[in-house]
Short mmCIF file of the C-alpha atoms (twelve columns), coordinates in Angstrom:
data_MODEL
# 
_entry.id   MODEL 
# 
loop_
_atom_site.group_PDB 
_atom_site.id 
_atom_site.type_symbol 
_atom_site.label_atom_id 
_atom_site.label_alt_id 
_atom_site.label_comp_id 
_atom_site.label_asym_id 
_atom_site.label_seq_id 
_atom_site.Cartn_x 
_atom_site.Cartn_y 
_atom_site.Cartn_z 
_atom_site.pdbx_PDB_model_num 
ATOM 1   C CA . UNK A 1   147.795 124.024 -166.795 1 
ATOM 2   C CA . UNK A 2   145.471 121.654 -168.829 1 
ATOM 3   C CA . UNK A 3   142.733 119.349 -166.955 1 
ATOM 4   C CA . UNK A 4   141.688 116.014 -168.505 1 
ATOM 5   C CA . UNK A 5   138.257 114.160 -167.857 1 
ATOM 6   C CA . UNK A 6   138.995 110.570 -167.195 1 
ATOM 7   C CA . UNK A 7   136.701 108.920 -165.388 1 
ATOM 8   C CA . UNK A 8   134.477 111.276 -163.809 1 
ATOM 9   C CA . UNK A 9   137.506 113.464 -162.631 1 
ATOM 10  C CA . UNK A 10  138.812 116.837 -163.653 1 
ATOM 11  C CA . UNK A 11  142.921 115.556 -164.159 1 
ATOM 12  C CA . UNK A 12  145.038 118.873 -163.352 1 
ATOM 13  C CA . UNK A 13  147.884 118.077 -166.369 1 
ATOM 14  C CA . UNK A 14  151.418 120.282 -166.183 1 
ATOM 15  C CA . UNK A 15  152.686 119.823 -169.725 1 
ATOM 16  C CA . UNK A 16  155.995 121.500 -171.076 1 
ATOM 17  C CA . UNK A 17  156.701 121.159 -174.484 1 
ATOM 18  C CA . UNK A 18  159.918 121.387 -175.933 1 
ATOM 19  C CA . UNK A 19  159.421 119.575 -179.378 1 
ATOM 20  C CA . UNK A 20  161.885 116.579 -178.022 1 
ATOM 21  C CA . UNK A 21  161.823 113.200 -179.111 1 
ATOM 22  C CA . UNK A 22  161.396 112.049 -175.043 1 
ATOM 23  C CA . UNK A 23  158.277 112.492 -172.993 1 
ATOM 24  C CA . UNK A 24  159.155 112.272 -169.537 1 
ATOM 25  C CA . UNK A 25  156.052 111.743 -167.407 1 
ATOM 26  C CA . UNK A 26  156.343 112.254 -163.716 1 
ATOM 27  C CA . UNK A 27  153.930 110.720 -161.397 1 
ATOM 28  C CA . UNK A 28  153.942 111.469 -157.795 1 
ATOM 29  C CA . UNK A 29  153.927 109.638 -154.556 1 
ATOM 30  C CA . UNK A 30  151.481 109.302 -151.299 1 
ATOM 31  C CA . UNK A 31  149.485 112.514 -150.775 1 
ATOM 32  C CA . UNK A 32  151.219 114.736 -153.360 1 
ATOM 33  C CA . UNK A 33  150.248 116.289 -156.385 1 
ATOM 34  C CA . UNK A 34  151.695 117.265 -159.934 1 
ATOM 35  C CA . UNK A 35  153.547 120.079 -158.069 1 
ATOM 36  C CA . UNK A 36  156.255 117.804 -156.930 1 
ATOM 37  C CA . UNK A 37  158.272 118.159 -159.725 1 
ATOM 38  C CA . UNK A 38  159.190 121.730 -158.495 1 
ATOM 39  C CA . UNK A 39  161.936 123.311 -160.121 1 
ATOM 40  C CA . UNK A 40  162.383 120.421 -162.539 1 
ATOM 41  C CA . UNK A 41  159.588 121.839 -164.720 1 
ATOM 42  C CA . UNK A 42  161.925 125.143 -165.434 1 
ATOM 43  C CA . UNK A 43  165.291 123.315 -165.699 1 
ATOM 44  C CA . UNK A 44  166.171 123.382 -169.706 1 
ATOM 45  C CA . UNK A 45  166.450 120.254 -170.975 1 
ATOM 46  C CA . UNK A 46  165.958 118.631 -174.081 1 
ATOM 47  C CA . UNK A 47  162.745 116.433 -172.973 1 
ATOM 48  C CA . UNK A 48  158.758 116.972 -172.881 1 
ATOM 49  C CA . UNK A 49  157.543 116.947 -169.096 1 
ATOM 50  C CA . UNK A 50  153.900 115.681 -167.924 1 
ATOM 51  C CA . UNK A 51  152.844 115.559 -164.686 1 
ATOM 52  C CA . UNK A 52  149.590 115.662 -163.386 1 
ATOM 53  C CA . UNK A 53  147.687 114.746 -160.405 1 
ATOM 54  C CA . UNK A 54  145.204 111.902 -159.196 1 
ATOM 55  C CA . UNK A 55  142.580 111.538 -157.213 1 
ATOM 56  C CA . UNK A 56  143.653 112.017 -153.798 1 
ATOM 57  C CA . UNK A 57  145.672 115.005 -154.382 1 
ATOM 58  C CA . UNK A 58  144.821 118.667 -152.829 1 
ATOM 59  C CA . UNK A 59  143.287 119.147 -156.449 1 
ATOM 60  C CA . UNK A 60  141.131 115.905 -157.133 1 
ATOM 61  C CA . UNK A 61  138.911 115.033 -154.503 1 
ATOM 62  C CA . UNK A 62  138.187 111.246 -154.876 1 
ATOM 63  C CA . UNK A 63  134.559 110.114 -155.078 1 
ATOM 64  C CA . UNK A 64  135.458 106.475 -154.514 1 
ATOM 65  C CA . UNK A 65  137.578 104.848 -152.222 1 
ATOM 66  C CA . UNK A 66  141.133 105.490 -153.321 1 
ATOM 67  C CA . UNK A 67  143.388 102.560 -154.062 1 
ATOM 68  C CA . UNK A 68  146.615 101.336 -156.324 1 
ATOM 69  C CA . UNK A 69  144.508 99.957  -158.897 1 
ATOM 70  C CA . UNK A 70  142.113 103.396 -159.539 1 
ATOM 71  C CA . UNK A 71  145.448 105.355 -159.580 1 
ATOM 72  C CA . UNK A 72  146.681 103.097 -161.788 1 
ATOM 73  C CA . UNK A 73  143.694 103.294 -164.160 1 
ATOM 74  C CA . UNK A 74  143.716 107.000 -164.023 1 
ATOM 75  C CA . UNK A 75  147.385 107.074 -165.025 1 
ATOM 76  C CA . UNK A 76  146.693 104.911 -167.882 1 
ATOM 77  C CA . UNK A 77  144.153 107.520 -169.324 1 
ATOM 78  C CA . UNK A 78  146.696 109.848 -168.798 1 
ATOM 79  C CA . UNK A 79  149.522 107.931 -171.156 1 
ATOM 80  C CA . UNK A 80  147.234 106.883 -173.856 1 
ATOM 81  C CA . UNK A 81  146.974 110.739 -174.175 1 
ATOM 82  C CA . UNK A 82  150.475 111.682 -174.515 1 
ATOM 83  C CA . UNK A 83  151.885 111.803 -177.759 1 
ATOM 84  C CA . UNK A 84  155.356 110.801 -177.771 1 
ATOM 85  C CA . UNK A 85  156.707 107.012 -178.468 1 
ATOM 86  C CA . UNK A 86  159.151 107.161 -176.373 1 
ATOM 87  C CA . UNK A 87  158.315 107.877 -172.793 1 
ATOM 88  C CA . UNK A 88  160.704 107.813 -169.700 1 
ATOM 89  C CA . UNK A 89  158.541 107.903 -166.949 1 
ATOM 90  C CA . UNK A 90  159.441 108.821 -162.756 1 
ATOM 91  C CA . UNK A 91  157.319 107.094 -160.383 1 
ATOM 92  C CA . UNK A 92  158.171 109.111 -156.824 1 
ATOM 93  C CA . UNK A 93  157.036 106.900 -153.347 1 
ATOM 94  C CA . UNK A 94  153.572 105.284 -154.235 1 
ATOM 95  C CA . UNK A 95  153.794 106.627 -158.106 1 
ATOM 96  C CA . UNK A 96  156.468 103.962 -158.594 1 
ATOM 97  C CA . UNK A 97  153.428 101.156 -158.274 1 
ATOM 98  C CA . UNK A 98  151.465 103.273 -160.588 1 
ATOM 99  C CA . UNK A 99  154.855 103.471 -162.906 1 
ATOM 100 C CA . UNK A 100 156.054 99.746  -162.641 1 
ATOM 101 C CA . UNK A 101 152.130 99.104  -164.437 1 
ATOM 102 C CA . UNK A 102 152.358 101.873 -167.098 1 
ATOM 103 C CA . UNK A 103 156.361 100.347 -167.662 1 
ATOM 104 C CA . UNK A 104 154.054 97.529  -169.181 1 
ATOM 105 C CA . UNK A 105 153.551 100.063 -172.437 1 
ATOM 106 C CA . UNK A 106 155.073 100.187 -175.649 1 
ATOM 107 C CA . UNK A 107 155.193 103.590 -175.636 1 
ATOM 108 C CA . UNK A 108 157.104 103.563 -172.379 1 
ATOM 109 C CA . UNK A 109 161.401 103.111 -172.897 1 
ATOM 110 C CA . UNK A 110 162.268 103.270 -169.033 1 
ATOM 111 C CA . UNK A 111 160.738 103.692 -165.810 1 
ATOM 112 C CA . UNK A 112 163.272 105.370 -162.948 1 
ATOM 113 C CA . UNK A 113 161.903 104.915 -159.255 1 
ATOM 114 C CA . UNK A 114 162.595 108.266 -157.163 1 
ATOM 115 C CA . UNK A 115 162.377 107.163 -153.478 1 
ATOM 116 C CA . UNK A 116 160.418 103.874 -154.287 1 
ATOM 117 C CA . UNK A 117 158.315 101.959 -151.663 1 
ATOM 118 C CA . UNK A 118 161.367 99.436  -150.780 1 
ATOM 119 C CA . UNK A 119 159.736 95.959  -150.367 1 
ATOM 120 C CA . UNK A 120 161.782 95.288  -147.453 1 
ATOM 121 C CA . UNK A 121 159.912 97.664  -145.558 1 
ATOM 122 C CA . UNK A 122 157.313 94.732  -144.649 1 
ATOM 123 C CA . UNK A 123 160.723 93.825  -141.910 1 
ATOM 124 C CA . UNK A 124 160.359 97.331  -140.960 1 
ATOM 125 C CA . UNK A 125 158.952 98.247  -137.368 1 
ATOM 126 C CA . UNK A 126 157.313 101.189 -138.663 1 
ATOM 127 C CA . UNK A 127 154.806 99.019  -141.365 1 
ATOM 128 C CA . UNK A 128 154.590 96.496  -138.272 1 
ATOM 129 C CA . UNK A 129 153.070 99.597  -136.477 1 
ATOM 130 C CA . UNK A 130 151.094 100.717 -138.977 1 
ATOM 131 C CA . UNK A 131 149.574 97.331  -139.695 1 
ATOM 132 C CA . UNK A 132 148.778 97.021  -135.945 1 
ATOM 133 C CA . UNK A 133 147.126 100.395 -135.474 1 
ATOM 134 C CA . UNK A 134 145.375 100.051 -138.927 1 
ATOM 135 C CA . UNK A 135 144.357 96.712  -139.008 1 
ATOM 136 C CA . UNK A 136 144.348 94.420  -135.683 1 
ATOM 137 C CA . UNK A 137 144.217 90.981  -135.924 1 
ATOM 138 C CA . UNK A 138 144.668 89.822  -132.201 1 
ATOM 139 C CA . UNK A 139 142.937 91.446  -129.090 1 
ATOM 140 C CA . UNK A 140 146.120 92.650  -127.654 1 
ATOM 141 C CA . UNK A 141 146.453 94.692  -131.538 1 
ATOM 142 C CA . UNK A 142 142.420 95.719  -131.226 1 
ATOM 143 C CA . UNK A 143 143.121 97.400  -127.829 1 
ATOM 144 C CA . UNK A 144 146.562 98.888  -128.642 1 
ATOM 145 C CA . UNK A 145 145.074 100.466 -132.094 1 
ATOM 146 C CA . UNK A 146 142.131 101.844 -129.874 1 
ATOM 147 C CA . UNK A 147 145.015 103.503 -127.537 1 
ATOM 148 C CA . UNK A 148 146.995 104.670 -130.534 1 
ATOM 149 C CA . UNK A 149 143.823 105.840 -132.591 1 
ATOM 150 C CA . UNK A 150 142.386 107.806 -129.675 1 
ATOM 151 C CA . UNK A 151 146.275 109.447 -128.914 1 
ATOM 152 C CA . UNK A 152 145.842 110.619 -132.081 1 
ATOM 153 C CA . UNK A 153 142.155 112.179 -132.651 1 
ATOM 154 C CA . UNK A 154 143.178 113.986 -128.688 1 
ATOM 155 C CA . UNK A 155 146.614 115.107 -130.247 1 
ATOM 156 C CA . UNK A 156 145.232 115.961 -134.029 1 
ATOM 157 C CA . UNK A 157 146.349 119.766 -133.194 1 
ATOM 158 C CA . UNK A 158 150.202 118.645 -132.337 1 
ATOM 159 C CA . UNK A 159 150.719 115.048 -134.124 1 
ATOM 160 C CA . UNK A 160 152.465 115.086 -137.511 1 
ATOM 161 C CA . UNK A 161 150.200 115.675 -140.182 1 
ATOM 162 C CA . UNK A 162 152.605 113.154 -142.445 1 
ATOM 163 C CA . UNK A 163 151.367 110.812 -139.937 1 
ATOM 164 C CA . UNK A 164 147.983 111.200 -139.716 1 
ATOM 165 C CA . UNK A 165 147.544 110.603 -142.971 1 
ATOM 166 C CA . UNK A 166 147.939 107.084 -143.241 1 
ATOM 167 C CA . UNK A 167 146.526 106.199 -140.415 1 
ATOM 168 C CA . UNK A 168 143.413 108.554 -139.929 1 
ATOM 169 C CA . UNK A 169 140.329 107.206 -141.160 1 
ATOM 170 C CA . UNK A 170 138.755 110.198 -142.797 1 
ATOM 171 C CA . UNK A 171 141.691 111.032 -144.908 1 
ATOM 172 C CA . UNK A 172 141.018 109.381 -148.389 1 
ATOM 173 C CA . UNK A 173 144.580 107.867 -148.838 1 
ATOM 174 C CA . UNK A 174 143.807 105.975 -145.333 1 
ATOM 175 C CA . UNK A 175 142.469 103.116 -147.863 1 
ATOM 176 C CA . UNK A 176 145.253 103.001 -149.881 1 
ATOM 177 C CA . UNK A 177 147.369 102.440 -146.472 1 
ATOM 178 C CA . UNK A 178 144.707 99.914  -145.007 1 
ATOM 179 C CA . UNK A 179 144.456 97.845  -148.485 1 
ATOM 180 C CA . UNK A 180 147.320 98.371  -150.993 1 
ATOM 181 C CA . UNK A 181 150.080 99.503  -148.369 1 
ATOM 182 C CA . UNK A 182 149.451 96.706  -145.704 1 
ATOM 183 C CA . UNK A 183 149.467 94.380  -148.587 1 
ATOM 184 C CA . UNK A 184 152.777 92.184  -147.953 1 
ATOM 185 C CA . UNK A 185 152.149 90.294  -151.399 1 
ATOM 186 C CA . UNK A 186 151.523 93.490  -153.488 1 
ATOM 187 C CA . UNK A 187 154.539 95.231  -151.587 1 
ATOM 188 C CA . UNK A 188 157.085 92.091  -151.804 1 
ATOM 189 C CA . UNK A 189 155.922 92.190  -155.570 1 
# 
């Protein structure tokens, strides 16, 4: 395991190489880390695997508030360090944002979405939850987020940890959900 220092943070950086002409550079999803890519990393193959983790992640503790475009940035530090001119990179969940900006690269040949953030989820009841607990706009949505927010903090012990996550205020990635994920224009983009 190498680390990086980009900007301020110690970047845990899985790197397998196998001499190939390919670089494929993995980037993970919504409260994950460069562990996702599991058994993938011991699979032979004839490419170079990166992976690494950002801020966020059981390994980097952010010091600012987390959001698409610091991940983003972060990422970009990452690529300008990897060798390779031709680089395939796998943006999982929330890492396919982070991938559809590094696509942008010279350096980068494809960019494959694994389990992307679909942008029809805005129609979804689930975001129309989430948006109402996290971020009220009538006074029928501040009182129901108060219920919901208070059901969870009594039920921390029993509710869903997956859950929590996006909508509990002292979790970092709660800022990506309240600004980037609630975003209809950034997700329909």
């Amino acid at each position: 395991m190498n680390t990086l220092e980009i900007m301020g943070y110690d970047i845990p950086v899985y790197v397998k190489d196998n001499n190939a002409k390919v670089t494929l550079l993995f980037i993970h999803g919504f409260h994950s880390s460069h562990e996702f890519i599991g058994k993938v990393k011991n699979l032979e193959n004839n490419y170079n695997i990166i992976s690494f983790s950002m801020p966020g992640s059981k390994f980097v503790k952010p010091t600012e508030e987390l959001s698409i475009a610091l991940l983003t940035k972060v990422a970009k530090k990452v690529l300008e360090q990897v060798k390779s001119s031709k680089i395939y990179i796998l943006g999982h969940s929330l890492g396919g944002f982070v991938a559809s900006e590094l696509g942008r690269s010279s350096k980068v040949k494809k960019v494959i979405y694994l389990c992307p953030i679909h942008p029809n989820i805005v129609n979804t009841n689930l975001f129309k939850w989430l948006k109402t607990t996290i971020k009220p706009e009538s006074k029928k949505e501040v009182i129901l987020s108060k219920v919901i927010m208070g059901g969870m903090n009594i039920a921390k012990h029993i509710a869903d940890p997956s859950v929590r996550k996006f909508i509990d205020p002292e979790n970092p990635w709660f800022d990506i959900s309240k600004n980037d994920l609630l975003n209809e224009g950034l997700i329909r983009e």
